[in-house]
Amino acid sequence: MLKELESKLKAIDQELEHMADNSHSPAQVLMRRQLERNRKELLEAIAKSLTPADRVYLARHPKRPGVRDYISYLFTDFLELKGDRGCKEDESILGGPAFYKGIPVTVIGQCKGRNLEENLKYNFGMPGPEGYRKVIRLARQAEKFDRPIITFIDTPGAYPGLEAEERGQGEAIAGCLSVLSDIRVPVIAIVIGEGGSGGALALGVANTIIMLENSIFSVLSPEGFASILWKDSSRSDEACELMKLTAGDLLDFGIIDYVIKEPPGGAHRDPGQVFQDVAILLEQEIRKLTAVGKEELTDARYKKYREMGKL
Amino acid sequence: MNPFKERKEHLFTLKTMQRKGKQVKKVKKQEQISESLLVNCPKCTNSYSKATLSKLYYVCPNCGYHYKISAFRRIKLIADPESFVEMNRFLTGNNPLSFPGYREKLNVLQDETGLVESVITGTATIKKIKAVIAVLDSRFLMGSMGVAVGEKITRAVEYAAEEKLPLIIFSASGGARMQEGIFSLMQMAKTSAAIQRHGKKGLLYISVLTNPTTGGVTASFASLGDIILAEPGALIGFAGPRVIEQTIKQKLPEGFQSAEYLLEHGFIDKIVERKECRDILALILQLHEKRNEITC
């Protein structure tokens, strides 16, 4: 359904582009207006009819704004720091200090590529143990210099590869969970695209968890879920329904704290609006959390996870 | 405690006892037959009677294969006789995603295994040293971690922190429980945070990895031990071998993700045969007793 509407939209966009060169006659101006109206209606129809599977599609959209886009809009003087100090540099994790409205913060995020070349560089947004150990290193550094940590989550999951296993993927993720759980600075996590499995949660132990409307956060990818439960990864659409992985579901469950609305058709249709909304929320949360005592901060974080799915 | 919850737990106890009553008879019959029946070793295909195996700690005398054993048998093998006191036995989870057929599946497993969930927690002494113990049981939904499992482990860890007791967790798990979705995932954060707090008090945590330990359990409490032990030949990893093969599109080398492989790569401290486990655990506990408690 969504893909159908999207292709119609694309056709209109192409037509509009084509008209842009020679659209001076009154008839053409009228036609142009009509097309623009159709376009708006289509976008609204898309926004209204989104199924969980559609949201998964939007969360993975190649044009969806990634961590680099957020960093360049939200922060100034971002200084990228590299390496885990143990084995190698993992490009799928991007991080370092920056200013947020004059306040020094540490930013850590997962990178995905927009084309094949970038995707190879960022390993399709799937970090290895070195990436997670870089997270631990940067988080400890943030704690030392008393900088709030802001994480951007966007990964299908941790990389399931031979070398990743050899170098302790599980241990590295577990390390992130335990370090972030009691770090003595505020942690704010924002799910901007895919939040897949333990590989996403490793950046998701936070005082405040924010999700974009069409981002997802789940125990496993819908394909993996279908493959484990029904031995059939093609039933992923069914899995999307069952898994309750949308921002709205997770807000209802009390797992996350805020949902940021996206423009009709997804964040990539008007990134500026999304960045602005993120900026407002981020400022509110940074102000709120930096006013809290350190002990209270870690206790609140502990309590937050302690009460998820309370029995 | 809230009286409604207490009542609910009481009713649940009665229900499981009723079910178990039926079950006990069935199991006994089966056991009488199976005592004399031969069991094939999955590795070397030699066969032994169950009676022989039980004397041998359920380890194949020919090839050393460690059979999967139940949580209760595990506790019997390591704890001082009669010392185990179970905690939160009847704690169960809900069906937070309203996953079709999940409740029924749990009921069937409860009947079949006599377990209420896939982990047993409690306190016991090992050579007279008291410790909090949690043991996962792979017969119950692959030892997977849902809310109840995460909660039982967290309560056990918090109890250990409160009472200043060392902690031992035997893992055997396929990871996070799919049927409870995101709630299962969050148990990774919850249990890891509890372990971190226990550790900050200067208390000891021994993690023992048994066959299999994978997924969200490997990526949380199982990897956070001050000392990490493993049983010989146990499969230990984050991603399952099938997923890795599909990703990298090649066959995995022999022994990949085995306990021996992890030892070689620096992720565990020691491989411990089942028959030595009690002695090794006791030694580690003794080495970590508080100095002022040692009498010369």
Coordinates of C-alpha atoms in Angstrom, one line a residue:
Chain A
M1 CA 0.0 0.0 0.0
L2 CA 2.7 2.5 1.1
K3 CA 4.9 1.5 -1.8
E4 CA 2.0 2.1 -4.2
L5 CA 1.3 5.5 -2.9
E6 CA 5.0 6.3 -2.9
S7 CA 5.4 5.5 -6.5
K8 CA 2.4 7.7 -7.4
L9 CA 4.0 10.4 -5.4
K10 CA 7.2 9.9 -7.3
A11 CA 5.4 10.2 -10.6
I12 CA 3.9 13.5 -9.5
D13 CA 7.2 14.8 -8.3
Q14 CA 8.8 14.0 -11.6
E15 CA 6.0 15.7 -13.5
L16 CA 6.4 18.8 -11.3
E17 CA 10.1 18.8 -11.9
H18 CA 9.5 18.6 -15.6
M19 CA 7.1 21.5 -15.5
A20 CA 9.4 23.7 -13.5
D21 CA 11.3 24.5 -16.7
N22 CA 8.4 25.7 -18.8
S23 CA 5.4 26.5 -16.7
H24 CA 4.5 30.1 -17.4
S25 CA 1.2 29.8 -19.2
P26 CA -2.0 30.1 -17.1
A27 CA -3.0 26.6 -18.0
Q28 CA 0.2 25.2 -16.8
V29 CA 0.1 27.2 -13.6
L30 CA -3.4 25.7 -12.9
M31 CA -2.2 22.2 -13.7
R32 CA 0.8 22.8 -11.4
R33 CA -1.5 23.8 -8.6
Q34 CA -3.7 20.7 -9.1
L35 CA -0.6 18.5 -9.0
E36 CA 0.6 20.1 -5.8
R37 CA -2.8 19.6 -4.3
N38 CA -2.8 15.9 -5.3
R39 CA 0.7 15.6 -3.8
K40 CA -0.5 16.9 -0.5
E41 CA -3.5 14.6 -0.5
L42 CA -1.3 11.7 -1.2
L43 CA 1.1 12.5 1.6
E44 CA -1.8 12.8 4.0
A45 CA -3.2 9.5 2.8
I46 CA 0.2 7.9 3.4
A47 CA 0.4 9.3 6.9
K48 CA -3.1 8.1 7.7
S49 CA -2.8 4.5 6.4
L50 CA 0.6 3.5 7.8
T51 CA 0.7 -0.1 9.0
P52 CA 3.5 -1.3 11.3
A53 CA 5.2 -2.9 8.2
D54 CA 5.0 0.5 6.4
R55 CA 6.7 2.1 9.4
V56 CA 9.5 -0.5 9.3
Y57 CA 9.9 0.4 5.6
L58 CA 10.1 4.1 6.5
A59 CA 12.5 3.5 9.4
R60 CA 14.8 1.8 6.9
H61 CA 14.3 4.3 4.1
P62 CA 17.6 5.1 2.4
K63 CA 16.8 8.8 2.3
R64 CA 15.9 8.9 6.0
P65 CA 18.1 11.4 7.9
G66 CA 20.9 9.7 9.7
V67 CA 23.1 10.5 12.7
R68 CA 25.4 12.8 10.7
D69 CA 22.4 14.9 9.6
Y70 CA 21.3 15.3 13.2
I71 CA 24.8 16.2 14.4
S72 CA 25.3 18.9 11.8
Y73 CA 21.9 20.5 12.6
L74 CA 21.8 20.1 16.4
F75 CA 25.4 20.6 17.5
T76 CA 28.3 22.9 16.9
D77 CA 32.0 22.0 16.8
F78 CA 31.5 18.2 16.8
L79 CA 34.9 16.6 17.2
E80 CA 34.9 13.0 16.0
L81 CA 37.0 10.7 18.1
K82 CA 38.0 7.3 16.8
G83 CA 39.0 3.8 17.9
D84 CA 38.4 1.4 20.8
R85 CA 42.0 1.5 21.9
G86 CA 42.1 -2.2 21.7
C87 CA 41.7 -3.5 18.2
K88 CA 40.5 -1.1 15.5
E89 CA 38.2 1.7 14.4
D90 CA 34.6 0.7 13.8
E91 CA 33.1 3.3 11.4
S92 CA 29.5 2.2 12.1
I93 CA 29.8 4.0 15.5
L94 CA 30.3 7.7 15.3
G95 CA 31.0 9.7 18.4
G96 CA 32.8 12.5 20.2
P97 CA 32.3 15.7 22.1
A98 CA 30.4 18.7 20.7
F99 CA 28.6 21.8 21.9
Y100 CA 24.8 21.8 22.3
K101 CA 23.8 25.5 22.6
G102 CA 27.1 26.2 24.3
I103 CA 27.0 23.1 26.7
P104 CA 29.6 20.5 26.0
V105 CA 28.0 17.1 25.4
T106 CA 29.1 13.7 24.1
V107 CA 27.3 12.4 21.1
I108 CA 27.3 8.8 20.1
G109 CA 25.4 7.3 17.2
Q110 CA 25.1 4.5 14.7
C111 CA 25.8 5.3 11.1
K112 CA 24.1 3.8 8.1
G113 CA 25.1 4.5 4.5
R114 CA 23.0 6.0 1.7
N115 CA 24.6 4.0 -1.1
L116 CA 26.6 0.8 -1.5
E117 CA 30.0 2.5 -1.0
E118 CA 28.9 4.1 2.3
N119 CA 27.1 1.0 3.4
L120 CA 30.3 -1.0 3.0
K121 CA 32.2 1.6 5.0
Y122 CA 29.6 1.6 7.8
N123 CA 28.9 -2.2 7.5
F124 CA 25.2 -1.4 6.9
G125 CA 24.9 0.2 10.3
M126 CA 25.9 -3.1 12.1
P127 CA 28.6 -2.4 14.7
G128 CA 31.1 -5.0 15.8
P129 CA 32.6 -5.4 19.3
E130 CA 35.1 -2.6 18.5
G131 CA 32.2 -0.2 18.0
Y132 CA 30.6 -1.1 21.3
R133 CA 34.0 -0.8 23.1
K134 CA 34.3 2.6 21.5
V135 CA 30.9 3.5 23.0
I136 CA 32.2 2.4 26.4
R137 CA 35.3 4.4 26.0
L138 CA 33.4 7.6 25.0
A139 CA 30.8 7.1 27.7
R140 CA 33.5 6.8 30.4
Q141 CA 35.2 9.9 29.0
A142 CA 31.9 11.8 29.1
E143 CA 31.6 10.8 32.8
K144 CA 35.1 12.0 33.5
F145 CA 34.5 15.4 32.1
D146 CA 30.9 15.6 33.3
R147 CA 29.3 15.9 29.8
P148 CA 25.7 14.7 29.2
I149 CA 25.6 11.8 26.7
I150 CA 23.2 11.9 23.7
T151 CA 22.9 8.7 21.7
F152 CA 21.3 8.2 18.3
I153 CA 20.1 4.7 17.6
D154 CA 19.9 3.5 14.1
T155 CA 20.9 -0.1 13.5
P156 CA 19.4 -3.4 12.2
G157 CA 21.4 -5.1 15.0
A158 CA 24.9 -5.9 16.0
Y159 CA 26.9 -7.6 13.2
P160 CA 26.5 -11.4 13.2
G161 CA 29.8 -12.3 11.7
L162 CA 32.7 -14.6 12.5
E163 CA 35.2 -12.0 13.5
A164 CA 32.6 -10.2 15.7
E165 CA 32.0 -13.4 17.6
E166 CA 35.8 -14.1 17.8
R167 CA 36.3 -10.7 19.5
G168 CA 33.4 -11.0 21.9
Q169 CA 30.3 -9.3 20.5
G170 CA 28.2 -10.4 23.4
E171 CA 30.7 -9.3 26.0
A172 CA 31.0 -5.9 24.3
I173 CA 27.3 -5.3 24.3
A174 CA 26.9 -6.5 27.9
G175 CA 29.7 -4.0 28.8
C176 CA 27.7 -1.1 27.2
L177 CA 24.6 -2.1 29.2
S178 CA 26.4 -2.2 32.5
V179 CA 28.5 0.9 32.0
L180 CA 25.6 3.1 30.7
S181 CA 23.4 1.8 33.6
D182 CA 25.4 3.5 36.3
I183 CA 27.2 6.3 34.5
R184 CA 27.1 9.5 36.6
V185 CA 26.0 11.8 33.8
P186 CA 22.6 12.3 32.1
V187 CA 22.0 9.9 29.2
I188 CA 19.4 10.7 26.5
A189 CA 18.7 8.2 23.7
I190 CA 16.9 9.0 20.5
V191 CA 15.8 6.2 18.2
I192 CA 15.9 7.8 14.7
G193 CA 15.5 4.8 12.5
E194 CA 15.8 1.1 13.3
G195 CA 16.3 0.0 16.9
G196 CA 17.2 -3.6 16.3
S197 CA 17.9 -6.0 19.2
G198 CA 20.7 -5.9 21.7
G199 CA 22.9 -4.0 19.2
A200 CA 20.5 -1.0 19.6
L201 CA 19.9 -1.4 23.3
A202 CA 23.6 -1.1 23.9
L203 CA 23.1 2.6 23.2
G204 CA 19.7 2.7 24.7
V205 CA 20.2 2.5 28.5
A206 CA 19.2 6.1 29.2
N207 CA 17.3 8.5 31.5
T208 CA 15.1 9.6 28.7
I209 CA 14.3 7.5 25.6
I210 CA 12.8 9.4 22.6
M211 CA 11.6 7.8 19.4
L212 CA 10.7 9.3 16.1
E213 CA 7.1 8.5 15.0
N214 CA 8.2 6.1 12.2
S215 CA 11.2 4.6 13.9
I216 CA 11.1 1.1 15.4
F217 CA 12.6 -0.6 18.4
S218 CA 12.3 -4.4 18.8
V219 CA 13.8 -7.5 20.3
L220 CA 14.9 -8.6 16.8
S221 CA 14.4 -7.6 13.2
P222 CA 10.9 -8.7 12.0
E223 CA 12.6 -11.0 9.5
G224 CA 14.6 -12.6 12.3
F225 CA 11.6 -12.9 14.5
A226 CA 9.6 -14.7 11.7
S227 CA 12.5 -16.9 11.0
I228 CA 12.9 -18.0 14.6
L229 CA 9.2 -18.4 15.4
W230 CA 7.9 -19.8 12.1
K231 CA 11.1 -20.8 10.3
D232 CA 9.9 -18.4 7.5
S233 CA 11.5 -15.0 7.2
S234 CA 9.1 -14.0 4.4
R235 CA 6.3 -13.7 7.0
S236 CA 7.9 -10.5 8.3
D237 CA 4.9 -8.3 7.7
E238 CA 2.9 -10.6 10.0
A239 CA 5.7 -10.3 12.5
C240 CA 5.6 -6.5 12.3
E241 CA 2.0 -6.5 13.5
L242 CA 2.6 -9.0 16.3
M243 CA 5.8 -7.5 17.7
K244 CA 4.4 -4.1 18.6
L245 CA 7.5 -2.3 17.5
T246 CA 6.2 1.1 16.6
A247 CA 6.9 4.3 18.6
G248 CA 3.2 4.5 19.5
D249 CA 3.1 1.0 20.9
L250 CA 6.2 1.5 23.0
L251 CA 4.9 4.8 24.4
D252 CA 1.7 2.9 25.5
F253 CA 3.9 0.2 27.1
G254 CA 5.8 2.9 29.0
I255 CA 9.1 1.7 27.5
I256 CA 9.8 5.1 26.0
D257 CA 9.2 8.7 27.1
Y258 CA 8.4 10.8 24.0
V259 CA 7.4 10.3 20.4
I260 CA 8.4 13.0 17.9
K261 CA 5.8 13.5 15.1
E262 CA 7.2 13.1 11.6
P263 CA 6.0 15.1 8.5
P264 CA 3.5 13.2 6.3
G265 CA 5.3 10.5 4.4
G266 CA 8.3 10.2 6.8
A267 CA 11.2 12.2 8.2
H268 CA 13.0 12.4 4.9
R269 CA 10.2 14.5 3.4
D270 CA 10.9 17.5 5.7
P271 CA 14.0 16.8 7.8
G272 CA 14.2 20.4 9.0
Q273 CA 10.9 20.1 10.9
V274 CA 12.1 16.9 12.6
F275 CA 15.4 18.4 13.6
Q276 CA 13.6 21.4 15.1
D277 CA 11.3 19.2 17.2
V278 CA 14.3 17.1 18.4
A279 CA 16.2 20.3 19.3
I280 CA 13.3 21.6 21.5
L281 CA 12.9 18.3 23.3
L282 CA 16.6 17.8 23.7
E283 CA 17.0 21.2 25.3
Q284 CA 14.1 20.5 27.7
E285 CA 15.6 17.2 28.7
I286 CA 19.2 18.4 29.1
R287 CA 18.0 21.2 31.3
K288 CA 15.9 18.9 33.4
L289 CA 18.6 16.2 33.8
T290 CA 21.6 18.4 34.5
A291 CA 19.7 19.9 37.4
V292 CA 19.4 16.5 39.0
G293 CA 22.0 15.2 41.5
K294 CA 24.3 12.4 40.2
E295 CA 23.1 9.8 42.7
E296 CA 19.5 10.6 41.8
L297 CA 20.3 10.3 38.1
T298 CA 21.7 6.8 38.3
D299 CA 19.0 5.7 40.7
A300 CA 16.3 7.1 38.4
R301 CA 17.9 5.2 35.5
Y302 CA 18.0 2.0 37.5
K303 CA 14.4 2.3 38.5
K304 CA 13.3 3.1 35.0
Y305 CA 14.5 -0.3 33.7
R306 CA 13.6 -2.1 36.9
E307 CA 10.0 -1.2 36.3
M308 CA 9.7 -2.1 32.6
G309 CA 7.1 -4.9 32.3
K310 CA 6.5 -4.8 36.0
L311 CA 4.8 -8.0 37.4
Chain B
M1 CA 2.9 -7.7 49.8
N2 CA -0.4 -7.0 48.3
P3 CA -3.1 -9.5 49.4
F4 CA -4.5 -10.0 45.8
K5 CA -1.1 -10.9 44.5
E6 CA -0.6 -13.3 47.4
R7 CA -4.0 -14.9 46.7
K8 CA -3.1 -15.2 43.1
E9 CA 0.1 -16.9 43.8
H10 CA -1.6 -19.2 46.2
L11 CA -4.1 -20.2 43.6
F12 CA -1.3 -20.6 41.1
T13 CA 0.5 -22.9 43.5
L14 CA -2.6 -25.1 43.9
K15 CA -3.0 -25.2 40.1
T16 CA 0.5 -26.2 39.4
M17 CA 0.5 -28.7 42.2
Q18 CA -2.6 -30.3 40.8
R19 CA -1.1 -30.4 37.4
K20 CA 2.2 -31.7 38.8
G21 CA 0.3 -34.4 40.7
K22 CA -0.8 -35.8 37.5
Q23 CA 2.6 -35.3 36.0
V24 CA 4.5 -37.0 38.8
K25 CA 2.8 -40.3 38.2
K26 CA 3.5 -40.1 34.5
V27 CA 7.2 -39.3 35.0
K28 CA 7.7 -42.1 37.5
K29 CA 6.4 -44.6 35.1
Q30 CA 8.6 -43.2 32.4
E31 CA 11.6 -43.2 34.7
Q32 CA 11.1 -46.9 35.6
I33 CA 11.3 -47.8 32.0
S34 CA 14.0 -45.4 31.1
E35 CA 16.3 -46.3 34.0
S36 CA 17.1 -49.5 32.2
L37 CA 16.8 -48.0 28.7
L38 CA 19.9 -47.0 26.9
V39 CA 20.6 -43.4 25.9
N40 CA 22.8 -42.6 22.9
C41 CA 25.5 -40.1 23.3
P42 CA 24.9 -37.4 20.7
K43 CA 28.6 -37.1 20.1
C44 CA 30.1 -40.5 20.0
T45 CA 26.9 -42.5 19.8
N46 CA 27.9 -45.0 22.5
S47 CA 24.9 -45.9 24.6
Y48 CA 24.6 -46.0 28.4
S49 CA 21.7 -46.6 30.8
K50 CA 20.3 -43.6 32.6
A51 CA 21.4 -45.1 35.9
T52 CA 25.0 -45.2 34.7
L53 CA 24.9 -41.7 33.4
S54 CA 23.4 -40.3 36.6
K55 CA 26.4 -41.7 38.5
L56 CA 28.7 -40.1 36.0
Y57 CA 27.3 -36.6 36.4
Y58 CA 25.6 -37.0 33.0
V59 CA 28.9 -36.9 31.2
C60 CA 29.7 -39.5 28.5
P61 CA 32.6 -41.7 29.9
N62 CA 33.9 -42.3 26.4
C63 CA 34.0 -38.8 24.7
G64 CA 33.3 -36.5 27.6
Y65 CA 30.1 -35.1 26.1
H66 CA 28.2 -33.1 28.8
Y67 CA 24.5 -33.9 28.5
K68 CA 22.1 -31.1 29.1
I69 CA 20.7 -31.4 32.7
S70 CA 17.8 -29.8 34.5
A71 CA 18.2 -26.9 36.8
F72 CA 17.4 -28.9 39.9
R73 CA 19.9 -31.6 39.0
R74 CA 22.5 -28.9 38.5
I75 CA 21.8 -27.5 42.0
K76 CA 22.0 -31.0 43.5
L77 CA 25.4 -31.4 41.9
I78 CA 27.0 -28.3 43.3
A79 CA 25.1 -27.3 46.5
D80 CA 25.5 -28.9 50.0
P81 CA 22.7 -31.4 50.5
E82 CA 19.4 -29.9 51.5
S83 CA 20.9 -26.4 51.6
F84 CA 19.0 -24.9 48.6
V85 CA 16.1 -22.6 49.5
E86 CA 14.2 -21.5 46.4
M87 CA 13.0 -17.9 46.1
N88 CA 10.1 -16.5 44.0
R89 CA 9.3 -19.9 42.8
F90 CA 5.8 -19.1 41.5
L91 CA 6.6 -15.8 39.9
T92 CA 5.3 -15.9 36.3
G93 CA 5.0 -13.3 33.6
N94 CA 2.1 -12.1 31.6
N95 CA 1.6 -12.1 27.9
P96 CA 2.4 -8.5 27.3
L97 CA 2.1 -8.6 23.5
S98 CA -1.0 -10.9 23.7
F99 CA 1.0 -13.3 21.6
P100 CA -1.3 -16.0 20.3
G101 CA -0.8 -19.4 21.9
Y102 CA 1.9 -18.2 24.3
R103 CA 0.0 -18.8 27.6
E104 CA -1.0 -22.3 26.4
K105 CA 2.5 -23.1 25.5
L106 CA 3.7 -22.0 29.0
N107 CA 1.1 -24.2 30.6
V108 CA 2.2 -27.2 28.6
L109 CA 5.8 -26.6 29.5
Q110 CA 5.0 -26.2 33.1
D111 CA 3.3 -29.6 33.0
E112 CA 6.1 -31.2 31.2
T113 CA 9.0 -29.9 33.1
G114 CA 7.6 -29.2 36.6
L115 CA 9.2 -25.8 36.3
V116 CA 7.2 -22.6 36.6
E117 CA 9.6 -20.6 34.4
S118 CA 13.0 -21.2 32.7
V119 CA 15.1 -20.1 35.7
I120 CA 15.3 -21.3 39.3
T121 CA 16.7 -18.9 41.9
G122 CA 17.5 -19.2 45.5
T123 CA 20.2 -19.5 48.2
A124 CA 22.4 -22.5 49.0
T125 CA 25.7 -23.3 50.7
I126 CA 28.6 -24.7 48.8
K127 CA 31.0 -26.3 51.3
K128 CA 29.3 -24.2 53.9
I129 CA 29.7 -20.9 52.1
K130 CA 26.4 -19.2 51.5
A131 CA 25.7 -17.9 48.0
V132 CA 22.7 -16.8 45.8
I133 CA 22.3 -19.1 42.9
A134 CA 20.3 -18.8 39.7
V135 CA 20.1 -21.7 37.2
L136 CA 18.6 -21.5 33.8
D137 CA 16.9 -24.6 32.4
S138 CA 17.1 -25.1 28.6
R139 CA 14.1 -27.5 28.6
F140 CA 11.8 -24.5 29.2
L141 CA 11.5 -22.5 26.0
M142 CA 15.2 -22.8 25.4
G143 CA 15.9 -21.1 28.7
S144 CA 14.8 -17.9 27.1
M145 CA 14.6 -14.7 29.1
G146 CA 11.2 -12.9 29.3
V147 CA 10.0 -10.6 32.0
A148 CA 9.6 -13.3 34.7
V149 CA 13.1 -14.6 34.1
G150 CA 14.6 -11.1 34.1
E151 CA 12.7 -10.3 37.2
K152 CA 13.6 -13.5 39.1
I153 CA 17.3 -13.0 38.3
T154 CA 17.2 -9.3 39.2
R155 CA 15.5 -10.0 42.5
A156 CA 18.1 -12.7 43.2
V157 CA 20.9 -10.3 42.4
E158 CA 19.3 -7.5 44.5
Y159 CA 18.9 -10.0 47.4
A160 CA 22.6 -10.9 47.1
A161 CA 23.6 -7.2 47.1
E162 CA 21.4 -6.6 50.1
E163 CA 22.6 -9.6 52.1
K164 CA 26.2 -9.1 50.9
L165 CA 26.3 -12.6 49.4
P166 CA 28.3 -13.9 46.4
L167 CA 26.3 -14.7 43.3
I168 CA 26.5 -17.7 40.9
I169 CA 24.5 -17.9 37.7
F170 CA 24.4 -20.9 35.5
S171 CA 23.3 -19.8 32.0
A172 CA 21.7 -22.1 29.4
S173 CA 19.7 -20.0 27.1
G174 CA 18.8 -19.2 23.5
G175 CA 18.6 -15.5 24.5
A176 CA 15.7 -13.0 24.8
R177 CA 12.2 -14.6 24.6
M178 CA 10.6 -13.6 21.3
Q179 CA 7.0 -14.0 22.5
E180 CA 7.5 -11.1 25.0
G181 CA 9.1 -8.8 22.4
I182 CA 10.6 -5.5 23.5
F183 CA 9.9 -6.4 27.2
S184 CA 12.4 -9.3 26.9
L185 CA 15.0 -7.1 25.3
M186 CA 14.7 -4.7 28.3
Q187 CA 15.5 -7.5 30.7
M188 CA 19.0 -7.4 29.3
A189 CA 19.4 -3.8 30.6
K190 CA 17.6 -4.6 33.9
T191 CA 19.7 -7.7 34.8
S192 CA 23.0 -6.0 33.7
A193 CA 22.2 -2.9 35.8
A194 CA 21.5 -5.1 38.9
I195 CA 24.8 -7.0 38.4
Q196 CA 26.6 -3.8 38.1
R197 CA 25.2 -2.6 41.4
H198 CA 26.0 -5.9 43.1
G199 CA 29.6 -5.6 41.8
K200 CA 30.0 -2.1 43.1
K201 CA 29.5 -3.3 46.6
G202 CA 32.6 -5.4 46.2
L203 CA 30.7 -8.6 45.9
L204 CA 31.7 -11.6 43.8
Y205 CA 29.7 -12.8 40.8
I206 CA 30.7 -16.1 39.1
S207 CA 29.1 -16.8 35.8
V208 CA 29.0 -20.4 34.6
L209 CA 28.2 -20.8 30.9
T210 CA 26.6 -24.1 29.9
N211 CA 25.4 -25.5 26.7
P212 CA 24.0 -23.4 25.0
T213 CA 24.5 -19.7 26.0
T214 CA 23.6 -17.4 23.2
G215 CA 21.9 -14.1 22.2
G216 CA 20.6 -11.7 24.8
V217 CA 21.8 -13.7 27.7
T218 CA 25.4 -13.7 26.4
A219 CA 25.0 -10.0 25.7
S220 CA 24.0 -9.3 29.3
F221 CA 24.5 -10.9 32.7
A222 CA 26.3 -14.1 31.4
S223 CA 29.3 -12.0 30.2
L224 CA 29.6 -9.8 33.2
G225 CA 31.0 -12.3 35.7
D226 CA 34.1 -11.4 37.8
I227 CA 35.0 -14.9 36.9
I228 CA 33.5 -16.7 34.0
L229 CA 33.6 -20.5 33.8
A230 CA 32.2 -22.8 31.1
E231 CA 31.4 -26.4 30.7
P232 CA 33.5 -28.3 28.1
G233 CA 32.1 -28.2 24.6
A234 CA 29.4 -25.7 25.4
L235 CA 28.1 -23.5 22.6
I236 CA 28.6 -19.9 23.6
G237 CA 28.1 -16.9 21.4
F238 CA 26.0 -13.8 20.6
A239 CA 24.6 -14.7 17.1
G240 CA 23.6 -18.3 16.4
P241 CA 25.8 -20.3 14.1
R242 CA 23.1 -20.5 11.5
V243 CA 22.6 -16.7 11.3
I244 CA 26.3 -16.2 11.0
E245 CA 26.6 -18.7 8.1
Q246 CA 23.8 -17.0 6.3
T247 CA 25.4 -13.6 6.8
I248 CA 29.0 -14.4 5.8
K249 CA 27.9 -17.1 3.3
Q250 CA 30.5 -19.6 4.3
K251 CA 30.8 -22.6 6.5
L252 CA 32.1 -22.0 10.0
P253 CA 35.2 -23.6 11.2
E254 CA 35.1 -26.7 13.4
G255 CA 34.7 -25.8 17.1
F256 CA 33.7 -22.2 16.4
Q257 CA 31.8 -20.7 19.4
S258 CA 32.7 -23.7 21.7
A259 CA 33.9 -23.1 25.2
E260 CA 37.4 -24.0 24.2
Y261 CA 37.3 -21.4 21.4
L262 CA 36.2 -18.7 23.8
L263 CA 38.9 -19.7 26.2
E264 CA 41.5 -19.4 23.5
H265 CA 40.2 -15.9 22.5
G266 CA 40.2 -14.6 26.1
F267 CA 36.5 -14.5 27.0
I268 CA 36.4 -17.1 29.7
D269 CA 38.7 -17.9 32.6
K270 CA 38.4 -21.6 32.9
I271 CA 36.7 -24.7 31.5
V272 CA 35.4 -26.8 34.3
E273 CA 34.2 -30.4 33.9
R274 CA 30.9 -31.1 35.6
K275 CA 32.4 -33.4 38.2
E276 CA 34.9 -30.7 39.4
C277 CA 32.4 -27.8 39.3
R278 CA 31.5 -28.0 43.0
D279 CA 35.1 -28.0 44.1
I280 CA 36.1 -25.1 41.8
L281 CA 33.1 -23.0 42.9
A282 CA 33.9 -23.6 46.6
L283 CA 37.6 -22.7 46.0
I284 CA 36.6 -19.4 44.2
L285 CA 34.2 -18.6 47.0
Q286 CA 36.9 -19.3 49.6
L287 CA 39.3 -17.0 47.8
H288 CA 36.8 -14.2 47.9
E289 CA 35.7 -14.4 51.5
K290 CA 36.2 -11.2 53.3
R291 CA 39.5 -11.1 55.1
N292 CA 38.2 -10.3 58.6
E293 CA 36.0 -13.4 58.3
I294 CA 39.0 -15.7 58.0
T295 CA 40.1 -17.2 61.2
C296 CA 43.8 -18.2 61.5

